[in-house]
Amino acid sequence: MDPRIREHAQIIANHSVDLAAGNTVVVDAHPVAEDLVVALHEVIGEAGAKPLWVIQRTGKRTGRAFLRAAGQAGEVDGSDDGRDVEFETPEHELALIEETDVYIAIRAGENATETSDVDPALNTAYNQARRPITEERLRKRWCLTQFPAPANAQLAEMSTEAYENFVWDAVNKDWDAQREHQAQLVELLEPADEVRIVSGAETDVTMSIDGNTPLNDYGEYNLPGGEVFTAPVPDSVEGTVLFDMPLYYQGREVTDAFLEFEGGEVVQHSASKNEEVLTEVLNADDGARRLGELGIGTNRDIDRFTYNMLFDEKMGDTVHMAVGRAYDETVGEGNEANDSSVHVDMIVDMSEDSRIDVDGETIQRDGTFVFEDGF
Amino acid sequence: MDPRIREHAQIIANHSVDLAAGNTVVVDAHPVAEDLVVALHEVIGEAGAKPLWVIQRTGKRTGRAFLRAAGQAGEVDGSDDGRDVEFETPEHELALIEETDVYIAIRAGENATETSDVDPALNTAYNQARRPITEERLRKRWCLTQFPAPANAQLAEMSTEAYENFVWDAVNKDWDAQREHQAQLVELLEPADEVRIVSGAETDVTMSIDGNTPLNDYGEYNLPGGEVFTAPVPDSVEGTVLFDMPLYYQGREVTDAFLEFEGGEVVQHSASKNEEVLTEVLNADDGARRLGELGIGTNRDIDRFTYNMLFDEKMGDTVHMAVGRAYDETVGEGNEANDSSVHVDMIVDMSEDSRIDVDGETIQRDGTFVFEDGF
């Protein structure tokens, strides 16, 4: 076994979820990630904890088979033809999660487009029925991570070996050092009011984060971690942004997404490819035209876009903004939390001809922070 | 996908466990059996039931990793050195099974000797901690079946394709016809007192089954099924048996096991290979020297020994006897149930120079029953 797999397992157990003797643990992973599951079973055995390996259906052959078969029973359109498909919450799975202390989800598959011939409405209806389980999971010590399977390398347009290097470089880090590094950024943002992002000729946007909470993501719930993120005050956003990294939404790539904000709302938008996808996102509901998140990526081992938001949004020397729903834990008491059915992240490369100003002071220039050498 | 896999899934769901809308289902299978798991998800989706795929550790890389790591923490010998390994029941898994209606276990692995370097004492201690789960599973509608993985073919000393044919011939049968066929044998045994098994020069044994219950196994809990079995009255067994099919016990093969009974007890034994293994079994406890089961194999699609008792004991034209524990459901009210920590099945080929007599009447000769053509 590649020694980096055992290192990955150690970081999950000892850093991300803080595994302890007696803990009940669910490991949720496709068989293609078996090596990491085996390494986790070693760590779980050493810790005196209690493992169970399950395989969720999402994106898998089993999920496709189940949903398509369920779909044959009728439709999910709510039409009054007596053939509606209805899903119930799987009570046995809910009971499992209720008694679980630690939930480790490992992303990896054999085919990233496995469920491309499943009616999205079936998927949405099934996820709706499973919401009590999803919510219960978030109450546990949980971690979402990635195993570098060949299909995931393919999605990233990389060889498997290069993708393995990429994933383990981003994951197997000194997370205490990363936390301390990011704490300097949190310290700058905590008392701040206005943030201004400038990049190239087309990006110049300002927003207030007054009273909201900047959070330090150092590889606990997400592995890799590596960002500091907060919520903009919804009505405060003014200016223009060119998202020069691709946006990958429900299997379709949008390039050069451009947004113009007035009074917090997107008043103009364009894209050089698949503009209609961007339009679709913005038209989802009122909140979809306003920002719910501002994030600053700080994981410099993530040095390329891989069509996987678990990595992309943490890319070093980038900023991301999400239209749609804000995370409650980033919204200060009494402040408005932007509400929406969507949360779509989009990324700006800040490595050249760029700066971040906080209350009129530049805190990052061309990707280098004020507290770093070379600023 | 091989169409026999979908047929296998249909038989499990519709015959063995009687799957119904709303049922919660656990499918327990190694990834090597993924095709059958996918086919089951189709059937489960069609039925409107709720699936969860789990992978038990037994015999798997994960199990080996977990137990060896746990073993490093100390020993399980109960010695007073302060380093004892103790396992607790995994409460989350117990909660899962308590809320489960249907439990489907699929045997298949990538290496039949995967756990050959795990201390058996660790395994025993862990299984002991898991007993509440095992017992809860038996209260459900459950089925144990086999997927013909290459490693299982290797254990059977067959090519993978030949083993696939073997498994699906034995499994994908008309089980209603099989049940009716076996019901004729049950009818002969139900009112019977004395059963006499004669084969070749060395097997001539009599026993009473008076008051005990002959059960018809037609592919419900075990798939394949195909036997009628009951319990001998422990003290009644007299005579000699040469088990001319191999006995495979904890990875070791015993050939030509020979037992001589007096007053129900084994008073002499021998074997041509690994006799000490047979001695070990018989010395386990008092009950290990007495019979707990008499079974008559009736699945004629199982026409060879494959070192897998799920199949071997149902082989057509054979009889098996087990030393050790009797199944409660085969012991009549007021009759003694043989008790032991072991239950070891051994098989006699009845296809030539053999007969079964019931209360003095021959009911099978050279493998052919009295109710069959050619008797």
XYZ file of C-alpha atoms in Angstrom:
750
model
C 0.000 0.000 0.000
C 1.227 3.505 -0.843
C 2.436 4.948 2.502
C 0.552 8.165 1.725
C -2.715 6.224 2.135
C -1.854 5.342 5.732
C -0.843 8.981 6.327
C -4.207 10.093 4.891
C -6.014 7.698 7.271
C -4.032 8.986 10.255
C -4.906 12.596 9.423
C -8.608 11.778 9.061
C -8.671 9.942 12.385
C -6.347 12.019 14.511
C -6.801 15.501 13.056
C -10.176 15.743 11.304
C -12.538 13.644 13.461
C -10.476 13.206 16.649
C -11.160 9.469 16.916
C -11.324 8.047 20.448
C -11.653 4.632 22.102
C -15.215 3.325 22.092
C -16.356 5.569 19.227
C -18.777 4.076 16.733
C -17.578 4.903 13.228
C -19.223 4.713 9.807
C -16.905 4.737 6.798
C -18.852 5.545 3.639
C -16.825 4.725 0.527
C -17.017 3.084 -2.874
C -14.952 -0.125 -3.188
C -12.514 1.693 -5.499
C -11.242 3.445 -2.346
C -10.718 0.120 -0.533
C -7.063 0.819 0.306
C -7.995 3.919 2.285
C -10.870 2.032 3.934
C -8.424 -0.713 4.976
C -5.961 1.874 6.328
C -8.822 3.468 8.293
C -9.706 0.055 9.757
C -6.123 -0.185 11.045
C -6.414 3.203 12.723
C -9.860 2.348 14.086
C -8.526 -0.961 15.481
C -5.573 0.790 17.135
C -7.906 3.351 18.697
C -10.270 0.724 20.123
C -13.179 2.123 18.118
C -15.964 0.275 16.238
C -16.127 0.427 12.436
C -18.852 -0.229 9.888
C -18.223 0.137 6.144
C -21.232 1.254 4.095
C -21.538 2.250 0.466
C -23.941 5.051 -0.330
C -25.717 4.973 -3.645
C -24.943 8.536 -4.757
C -23.250 8.465 -8.148
C -22.811 4.692 -8.026
C -24.060 1.741 -10.095
C -26.255 0.689 -7.179
C -27.778 4.167 -6.956
C -28.461 4.231 -10.684
C -30.043 0.759 -10.570
C -32.205 1.622 -7.570
C -33.443 5.002 -8.828
C -34.165 3.844 -12.386
C -36.084 0.821 -11.092
C -38.012 2.999 -8.634
C -38.726 5.410 -11.503
C -40.399 2.676 -13.543
C -43.119 2.629 -10.929
C -44.259 6.083 -12.017
C -43.267 9.715 -12.114
C -42.134 12.274 -9.614
C -43.784 15.243 -11.276
C -46.622 15.342 -8.792
C -49.127 14.872 -11.610
C -52.434 13.335 -10.642
C -52.039 10.140 -12.666
C -51.827 7.804 -9.683
C -48.336 6.674 -10.611
C -46.241 9.024 -8.526
C -42.993 7.727 -7.087
C -42.723 8.439 -3.408
C -39.651 7.788 -1.320
C -39.656 7.289 2.436
C -36.760 7.922 4.795
C -34.841 4.652 5.264
C -35.421 4.229 9.020
C -32.687 1.632 9.440
C -30.063 3.978 8.034
C -31.318 6.809 10.237
C -31.071 4.519 13.293
C -27.502 3.658 12.282
C -26.453 7.304 12.025
C -28.187 8.254 15.283
C -25.961 5.742 17.110
C -22.816 6.824 15.222
C -20.164 9.111 16.718
C -17.955 9.606 13.675
C -18.935 9.708 9.997
C -16.201 9.548 7.353
C -17.287 10.015 3.726
C -14.743 9.234 1.040
C -15.394 10.550 -2.469
C -14.259 8.233 -5.252
C -15.961 6.372 -8.031
C -15.415 4.284 -11.100
C -17.267 6.591 -13.481
C -18.025 10.228 -12.725
C -20.951 10.133 -15.179
C -22.473 6.891 -13.857
C -25.823 8.492 -13.066
C -26.066 10.625 -16.213
C -29.103 8.616 -17.373
C -31.028 8.975 -14.114
C -33.912 11.466 -14.090
C -32.645 14.356 -11.889
C -36.164 14.672 -10.437
C -35.878 11.130 -9.028
C -32.565 12.015 -7.459
C -33.962 15.197 -5.921
C -37.003 13.362 -4.544
C -34.827 10.631 -3.053
C -32.433 13.136 -1.470
C -35.448 14.916 -0.009
C -36.586 11.666 1.667
C -33.059 11.167 2.984
C -32.801 14.668 4.511
C -33.263 13.513 8.128
C -30.210 11.276 7.605
C -28.142 14.033 6.025
C -29.038 16.390 8.856
C -28.274 13.791 11.530
C -24.843 13.227 9.947
C -24.009 16.925 10.295
C -24.553 16.627 14.065
C -21.712 14.092 14.287
C -17.950 14.483 14.039
C -17.781 14.134 10.256
C -15.238 14.455 7.493
C -15.565 14.528 3.708
C -12.428 13.574 1.828
C -11.260 12.273 -1.572
C -9.536 9.096 -2.732
C -7.617 9.561 -6.025
C -9.354 6.918 -8.141
C -8.664 6.759 -11.897
C -12.137 8.094 -12.792
C -11.576 11.117 -10.587
C -8.185 11.658 -12.252
C -9.974 11.523 -15.610
C -12.453 14.203 -14.505
C -9.454 16.331 -13.526
C -7.873 15.663 -16.937
C -4.792 14.162 -15.274
C -2.959 10.839 -15.248
C -3.782 8.689 -12.232
C -0.263 9.017 -10.817
C -0.193 12.796 -11.215
C -3.641 13.011 -9.609
C -2.502 10.830 -6.691
C 0.389 13.240 -6.113
C -1.996 16.183 -6.357
C -4.533 14.758 -3.870
C -2.046 13.578 -1.271
C 0.019 16.779 -1.474
C -3.163 18.735 -0.741
C -4.357 16.364 2.016
C -1.239 15.129 3.830
C -0.126 18.468 5.249
C 0.867 19.937 8.584
C -2.624 21.177 9.408
C -1.586 22.861 12.636
C 0.805 25.058 10.665
C -1.945 25.689 8.113
C -4.358 26.698 10.886
C -1.881 29.153 12.352
C -1.130 30.602 8.938
C -4.822 31.149 8.230
C -5.424 32.559 11.717
C -3.502 35.661 10.597
C -6.053 36.176 7.834
C -8.968 35.591 10.205
C -7.506 38.255 12.481
C -7.536 40.763 9.628
C -11.107 39.961 8.604
C -12.723 39.659 12.027
C -12.945 43.395 12.782
C -13.384 44.366 9.126
C -16.237 46.136 7.403
C -15.454 46.582 3.712
C -13.676 44.035 1.515
C -12.654 44.996 -2.007
C -11.463 42.456 -4.605
C -9.596 43.778 -7.631
C -8.221 41.585 -10.428
C -7.248 42.503 -13.980
C -9.385 44.987 -15.858
C -12.760 43.422 -15.165
C -12.955 42.506 -11.504
C -13.525 45.286 -9.001
C -16.126 44.463 -6.378
C -16.734 45.709 -2.849
C -18.900 44.229 -0.112
C -19.457 44.584 3.597
C -18.768 41.678 5.954
C -19.495 43.818 9.010
C -20.611 41.687 11.956
C -20.248 38.396 10.106
C -17.836 35.646 11.172
C -14.752 34.621 9.193
C -14.140 30.865 9.693
C -10.784 29.092 9.565
C -11.056 25.825 7.568
C -7.988 23.736 8.405
C -9.024 20.241 7.302
C -11.653 19.167 9.787
C -15.002 18.751 7.988
C -13.367 19.017 4.577
C -10.088 17.250 3.818
C -8.299 18.968 2.149
C -9.212 22.171 3.932
C -7.533 25.491 3.287
C -9.749 28.531 3.135
C -11.065 31.356 5.237
C -14.689 32.095 4.464
C -17.513 34.306 5.622
C -20.785 35.792 4.395
C -21.142 39.191 2.691
C -23.957 41.439 3.894
C -26.400 40.625 1.058
C -27.366 44.151 -0.043
C -23.843 45.565 0.196
C -22.248 44.051 -2.907
C -21.334 46.542 -5.661
C -19.190 46.194 -8.784
C -18.132 43.599 -11.328
C -16.425 40.182 -11.196
C -14.949 38.066 -13.961
C -14.648 34.495 -12.693
C -11.689 33.372 -14.755
C -11.655 29.798 -13.428
C -14.300 27.515 -14.984
C -17.604 26.912 -13.233
C -18.748 23.280 -13.377
C -22.440 22.996 -12.625
C -24.389 19.725 -12.919
C -21.941 18.347 -15.461
C -21.766 21.471 -17.645
C -18.806 23.844 -17.846
C -19.313 27.603 -17.820
C -16.272 29.720 -18.722
C -15.603 33.410 -18.073
C -18.716 33.912 -15.994
C -19.166 37.660 -15.490
C -21.455 39.256 -12.912
C -22.340 42.904 -12.288
C -23.807 43.780 -8.875
C -25.927 46.771 -7.877
C -27.322 47.013 -4.364
C -26.297 43.416 -3.767
C -28.101 42.030 -6.778
C -26.796 40.677 -10.051
C -28.090 43.115 -12.675
C -26.073 41.835 -15.630
C -24.334 38.585 -16.431
C -22.546 36.857 -19.303
C -20.276 33.889 -20.065
C -18.200 32.813 -23.039
C -19.485 29.221 -22.871
C -22.842 27.865 -21.624
C -24.159 31.267 -20.547
C -27.644 29.738 -20.277
C -26.436 27.557 -17.375
C -25.414 30.683 -15.501
C -28.783 32.244 -16.315
C -30.530 29.141 -14.974
C -28.613 29.369 -11.679
C -29.372 33.087 -11.229
C -33.059 32.579 -11.982
C -33.498 29.773 -9.402
C -34.964 32.232 -6.865
C -34.428 35.748 -5.446
C -31.505 34.679 -3.260
C -29.710 33.154 -6.224
C -28.945 36.654 -7.537
C -27.153 37.646 -4.335
C -23.914 36.471 -2.703
C -23.996 33.989 0.184
C -20.267 33.421 0.605
C -16.909 35.068 0.185
C -13.992 32.647 0.528
C -10.252 33.078 0.228
C -8.403 29.913 -0.875
C -5.141 29.246 0.962
C -4.094 25.677 0.118
C -1.144 26.297 -2.207
C -0.708 22.551 -2.868
C -3.934 22.871 -4.827
C -2.392 24.577 -7.829
C -4.863 23.663 -10.551
C -8.556 23.405 -11.273
C -9.829 19.781 -11.147
C -13.615 20.126 -11.573
C -14.068 19.150 -7.918
C -15.213 21.925 -5.597
C -13.810 20.072 -2.551
C -10.412 21.085 -3.972
C -11.099 23.982 -6.329
C -12.448 26.409 -3.738
C -9.351 25.931 -1.544
C -6.881 26.604 -4.349
C -4.068 28.891 -3.192
C -4.102 32.505 -4.422
C -7.778 32.497 -5.358
C -10.967 34.027 -4.121
C -14.374 32.407 -4.509
C -17.823 33.857 -4.204
C -21.003 31.850 -4.094
C -24.374 33.069 -5.262
C -27.168 31.677 -3.118
C -27.486 30.360 0.405
C -25.182 31.622 3.195
C -23.794 29.273 5.870
C -25.561 30.070 9.149
C -22.347 29.826 11.175
C -20.799 32.686 9.157
C -23.706 35.099 9.666
C -23.455 37.334 12.739
C -26.343 37.764 15.145
C -28.904 40.206 13.805
C -27.402 40.149 10.315
C -29.334 38.908 7.307
C -28.498 35.406 6.042
C -29.007 35.148 2.295
C -31.500 32.371 1.624
C -31.762 30.323 -1.548
C -32.171 26.774 -2.825
C -28.788 27.055 -4.540
C -25.198 27.664 -3.443
C -22.892 27.908 -6.457
C -19.226 28.763 -5.978
C -17.252 30.627 -8.637
C -13.532 31.321 -8.572
C -11.248 34.265 -9.392
C -7.516 33.729 -9.919
C -5.692 36.280 -7.707
C -2.106 35.286 -8.502
C -1.432 38.173 -10.934
C -2.456 41.819 -11.252
C -4.778 41.441 -8.258
C -5.320 42.661 -4.735
C -7.610 42.318 -1.727
C -8.241 45.482 0.290
C -9.798 45.429 3.750
C -11.134 48.781 4.959
C -8.825 50.514 2.506
C -5.658 48.578 3.414
C -4.262 46.036 0.941
C -3.971 42.653 2.708
C -3.090 40.527 -0.336
C -1.266 41.489 -3.526
C -0.854 39.029 -6.450
C -1.618 36.167 -4.077
C 0.841 37.187 -1.342
C -0.637 38.182 2.034
C 0.533 41.184 4.028
C 1.832 38.804 6.728
C 3.996 36.845 4.263
C 7.525 37.344 2.942
C 7.638 39.134 -0.390
C 4.533 41.271 0.168
C -24.448 -8.266 -16.832
C -24.890 -12.051 -16.980
C -28.689 -12.603 -17.015
C -28.263 -15.293 -14.368
C -27.262 -12.574 -11.898
C -30.615 -10.825 -12.322
C -32.357 -14.198 -11.960
C -30.387 -14.819 -8.758
C -31.480 -11.412 -7.405
C -35.126 -12.122 -8.277
C -35.023 -15.464 -6.445
C -33.465 -13.904 -3.345
C -36.073 -11.121 -3.254
C -39.217 -12.919 -4.345
C -38.606 -16.449 -3.057
C -36.122 -16.382 -0.184
C -36.939 -13.173 1.725
C -40.357 -12.265 0.272
C -39.467 -8.599 -0.249
C -42.334 -6.105 0.084
C -42.910 -2.382 -0.407
C -41.585 -0.293 2.469
C -39.182 -2.972 3.729
C -35.827 -1.806 5.017
C -33.116 -4.008 3.521
C -29.447 -4.523 4.344
C -27.303 -6.112 1.646
C -24.032 -7.377 3.117
C -21.503 -8.146 0.395
C -17.883 -7.705 -0.587
C -17.339 -5.408 -3.609
C -16.335 -8.427 -5.708
C -20.046 -9.312 -5.720
C -21.035 -5.834 -6.951
C -22.995 -7.126 -9.962
C -25.356 -9.074 -7.724
C -25.622 -6.095 -5.362
C -26.568 -3.875 -8.328
C -29.153 -6.425 -9.512
C -30.591 -6.512 -5.989
C -30.844 -2.706 -6.003
C -32.964 -2.974 -9.160
C -35.301 -5.455 -7.476
C -35.393 -3.358 -4.303
C -36.207 -0.230 -6.351
C -38.998 -2.031 -8.218
C -40.447 -3.266 -4.931
C -40.457 0.187 -3.319
C -38.163 -1.014 -0.552
C -35.195 0.776 1.088
C -31.664 -0.543 0.579
C -28.378 -0.094 2.414
C -25.172 -1.807 1.251
C -22.727 -2.718 4.011
C -19.526 -4.731 3.963
C -18.837 -6.939 6.953
C -15.251 -7.488 7.957
C -15.324 -11.285 8.174
C -12.626 -12.731 5.951
C -11.922 -9.364 4.336
C -8.901 -7.040 4.137
C -10.729 -4.582 6.376
C -11.394 -7.294 8.970
C -7.767 -8.387 8.931
C -6.560 -4.786 9.289
C -8.968 -4.045 12.129
C -8.315 -7.221 14.143
C -4.522 -7.141 13.773
C -4.427 -3.488 14.817
C -6.718 -4.184 17.766
C -4.482 -7.133 18.665
C -1.434 -4.883 18.949
C -3.102 -3.300 21.936
C -2.649 -6.530 23.892
C -3.764 -10.138 24.095
C -7.062 -11.940 24.349
C -5.815 -14.805 26.496
C -7.301 -13.364 29.666
C -3.855 -13.289 31.264
C -3.392 -10.788 34.048
C -0.841 -8.615 32.257
C -3.044 -5.556 31.910
C -2.918 -5.654 28.132
C -6.085 -7.591 27.364
C -7.988 -6.735 24.219
C -11.660 -6.265 24.886
C -14.275 -5.761 22.220
C -17.629 -4.086 22.756
C -20.776 -4.633 20.718
C -20.915 -1.984 17.948
C -24.123 -0.238 19.063
C -24.610 1.572 15.759
C -24.617 -1.679 13.827
C -27.042 -3.231 16.317
C -29.357 -0.208 15.918
C -29.199 -0.665 12.144
C -30.176 -4.332 12.298
C -32.955 -3.698 14.828
C -34.613 -1.374 12.297
C -34.018 -3.771 9.369
C -36.710 -6.059 7.939
C -34.624 -8.061 5.485
C -30.963 -9.092 5.744
C -29.227 -10.493 2.657
C -25.682 -11.819 3.139
C -23.688 -12.627 0.016
C -20.592 -14.797 0.388
C -17.738 -13.865 -1.927
C -14.224 -12.642 -1.470
C -10.999 -11.866 -3.240
C -8.859 -14.268 -1.217
C -10.266 -17.154 0.798
C -7.178 -17.129 3.019
C -7.164 -13.353 3.644
C -7.351 -13.707 7.420
C -4.905 -16.615 7.727
C -2.496 -14.396 9.688
C -5.072 -13.181 12.199
C -4.944 -14.718 15.669
C -8.076 -16.946 15.859
C -8.524 -15.876 19.496
C -9.006 -12.271 18.334
C -11.610 -13.399 15.845
C -13.454 -15.445 18.464
C -13.432 -12.556 20.953
C -14.716 -10.136 18.327
C -17.480 -12.512 17.216
C -18.453 -12.901 20.861
C -18.865 -9.104 21.181
C -20.940 -9.111 17.993
C -23.308 -11.876 19.157
C -26.246 -9.533 19.901
C -26.029 -8.430 16.246
C -25.837 -11.994 14.933
C -28.816 -12.994 17.052
C -30.842 -9.953 16.011
C -30.182 -10.815 12.348
C -31.670 -14.288 12.830
C -34.931 -12.653 13.963
C -35.302 -10.992 10.535
C -36.202 -12.386 7.130
C -32.661 -13.331 6.165
C -30.865 -15.165 3.389
C -27.281 -16.372 3.003
C -26.160 -16.903 -0.572
C -23.011 -17.101 -2.707
C -21.603 -15.032 -5.562
C -19.198 -17.002 -7.787
C -16.081 -14.836 -7.433
C -12.753 -16.088 -8.828
C -11.297 -16.722 -5.344
C -14.274 -18.916 -4.482
C -13.792 -20.797 -7.753
C -10.151 -21.306 -6.766
C -11.165 -22.763 -3.404
C -13.443 -25.145 -5.304
C -10.543 -26.043 -7.616
C -12.541 -24.908 -10.640
C -12.235 -22.341 -13.410
C -14.262 -19.195 -12.781
C -16.628 -19.928 -15.673
C -17.224 -23.528 -14.594
C -17.832 -22.331 -11.026
C -20.296 -19.691 -12.247
C -22.232 -22.425 -14.043
C -22.096 -24.584 -10.921
C -23.344 -21.840 -8.562
C -26.151 -20.545 -10.771
C -27.330 -24.068 -11.678
C -27.618 -24.795 -7.964
C -29.263 -21.439 -7.113
C -31.487 -20.523 -10.059
C -33.953 -23.382 -9.747
C -37.692 -23.892 -9.570
C -37.807 -23.863 -5.780
C -41.525 -24.635 -5.593
C -40.892 -27.882 -7.479
C -37.937 -28.602 -5.200
C -40.090 -28.007 -2.124
C -42.757 -30.409 -3.370
C -40.152 -33.010 -4.230
C -38.635 -32.820 -0.748
C -42.064 -32.825 0.917
C -42.326 -36.512 -0.080
C -39.182 -37.235 1.933
C -40.451 -35.203 4.898
C -43.645 -37.280 4.819
C -41.604 -40.473 5.112
C -39.479 -39.165 7.988
C -42.148 -37.376 10.033
C -43.727 -40.506 11.577
C -40.445 -42.459 11.627
C -38.519 -43.895 14.539
C -35.429 -45.711 13.262
C -33.232 -44.543 10.383
C -30.468 -46.812 9.076
C -27.753 -45.609 6.688
C -25.773 -48.261 4.814
C -22.995 -47.477 2.321
C -20.182 -49.700 1.051
C -18.465 -52.043 3.477
C -17.807 -49.554 6.245
C -20.932 -47.501 6.820
C -23.814 -49.094 8.702
C -25.322 -46.860 11.334
C -28.765 -46.700 12.949
C -30.336 -43.938 14.988
C -33.736 -42.912 16.317
C -35.372 -39.679 15.157
C -38.556 -40.445 17.099
C -40.458 -37.274 17.984
C -38.011 -34.962 16.238
C -38.952 -32.727 13.319
C -37.696 -33.190 9.757
C -37.382 -29.766 8.082
C -37.717 -29.005 4.367
C -34.967 -26.594 3.190
C -36.043 -25.185 -0.168
C -33.870 -22.085 -0.531
C -35.182 -19.642 2.036
C -32.485 -18.989 4.650
C -29.826 -20.752 2.580
C -29.589 -20.213 -1.174
C -28.957 -22.786 -2.582
C -31.157 -24.898 -0.362
C -31.862 -28.547 -0.978
C -31.905 -30.845 2.032
C -34.202 -32.411 4.559
C -32.683 -32.437 8.004
C -33.546 -33.352 11.554
C -31.887 -34.285 14.867
C -31.062 -37.856 15.961
C -31.971 -38.808 19.537
C -28.470 -38.364 21.009
C -28.066 -41.695 22.837
C -29.605 -43.790 20.070
C -26.786 -43.803 17.524
C -25.104 -47.200 16.976
C -22.683 -48.421 14.297
C -19.954 -47.133 12.002
C -19.687 -44.409 9.347
C -16.985 -43.727 6.768
C -17.360 -40.118 5.564
C -15.953 -40.531 2.069
C -16.300 -36.833 1.141
C -13.560 -34.587 2.569
C -14.122 -32.634 5.766
C -12.777 -29.071 5.620
C -12.390 -27.634 9.109
C -10.772 -24.240 9.793
C -8.746 -24.409 6.610
C -7.537 -27.998 7.037
C -8.753 -30.985 5.023
C -9.576 -34.289 6.722
C -10.115 -37.283 4.420
C -11.815 -40.614 5.109
C -13.041 -39.618 8.554
C -14.310 -42.771 10.268
C -16.495 -42.834 13.385
C -17.742 -45.737 15.492
C -20.745 -45.074 17.774
C -21.844 -46.956 20.891
C -24.790 -45.696 22.923
C -24.720 -42.466 20.895
C -21.083 -41.716 21.598
C -18.054 -41.860 19.333
C -15.870 -44.614 20.831
C -13.345 -44.896 17.993
C -12.267 -42.611 15.204
C -9.650 -42.407 12.453
C -8.822 -40.507 9.250
C -6.343 -40.994 6.399
C -5.249 -37.337 6.474
C -5.153 -34.850 9.379
C -6.657 -37.284 11.909
C -5.566 -34.895 14.692
C -8.046 -32.299 13.398
C -10.859 -34.813 13.815
C -9.565 -35.656 17.301
C -9.569 -31.940 18.160
C -13.197 -31.589 17.065
C -14.352 -34.644 19.049
C -12.521 -33.473 22.183
C -14.090 -29.989 22.149
C -16.670 -31.042 24.784
C -19.014 -33.940 25.666
C -21.585 -33.005 23.036
C -18.923 -33.012 20.311
C -18.800 -36.821 20.483
C -22.524 -37.172 19.737
C -24.613 -36.384 16.661
C -26.646 -33.172 16.471
C -27.916 -33.459 12.907
C -28.855 -35.935 10.240
C -29.358 -34.367 6.814
C -30.210 -35.784 3.420
C -28.896 -33.723 0.481
C -31.325 -33.348 -2.421
C -29.930 -30.626 -4.697
C -28.734 -32.678 -7.669
C -27.304 -29.594 -9.401
C -24.681 -29.691 -6.674
C -22.734 -32.609 -8.103
C -19.302 -32.043 -6.616
C -17.557 -31.091 -3.406
C -16.427 -27.423 -3.380
C -15.079 -26.921 0.170
C -18.096 -24.733 0.949
C -20.636 -26.227 3.330
C -23.378 -23.909 1.995
C -23.240 -26.152 -1.087
C -21.598 -29.387 0.048
C -24.263 -30.425 2.561
C -27.005 -30.044 -0.043
C -25.249 -32.206 -2.647
C -27.650 -34.637 -4.307
C -27.412 -38.326 -3.340
C -25.530 -37.691 -0.105
C -26.201 -37.867 3.580
C -24.506 -35.673 6.155
C -24.224 -36.026 9.884
C -22.951 -33.345 12.209
C -21.257 -33.978 15.524
C -22.132 -31.316 18.070
C -24.990 -28.897 18.591
C -28.512 -29.733 17.362
C -30.794 -27.084 15.830
C -33.583 -26.330 18.317
C -36.251 -26.263 15.642
C -35.517 -29.913 14.749
C -35.810 -31.232 18.321
C -39.292 -32.368 19.374
C -40.869 -31.250 22.636
C -39.534 -33.262 25.540
C -36.675 -34.696 23.479
C -33.056 -34.030 24.348
C -31.227 -31.453 22.202
C -27.549 -32.292 21.895
C -25.545 -29.334 23.189
C -21.994 -28.413 22.179
C -19.816 -25.470 21.185
C -19.203 -27.136 17.806
C -21.359 -28.243 14.878
C -19.237 -30.025 12.266
C -20.896 -31.564 9.217
C -19.440 -34.637 7.483
C -20.698 -36.185 4.268
C -21.299 -39.726 2.953
C -21.686 -40.347 -0.792
C -24.871 -42.431 -1.247
C -24.862 -42.686 -5.041
C -23.504 -46.261 -5.193
C -23.852 -49.431 -3.121
C -25.913 -47.536 -0.530
C -29.353 -47.381 1.021
C -31.433 -45.523 3.587
C -33.915 -47.611 5.565
C -36.706 -46.048 7.627
C -38.325 -48.371 10.171
C -37.114 -51.341 8.141
C -38.311 -50.082 4.730
C -35.753 -48.910 2.179
C -36.621 -45.322 1.141
C -33.500 -44.578 -0.938
C -31.282 -46.945 -2.909
C -28.055 -45.742 -4.629
C -29.335 -42.180 -4.415
C -32.808 -42.847 -5.837
C -35.778 -42.289 -3.532
C -38.719 -44.690 -3.282
C -40.962 -41.955 -4.737
C -38.770 -41.504 -7.835
C -38.641 -43.285 -11.176
C -36.020 -46.000 -11.329
C -36.235 -47.001 -7.668
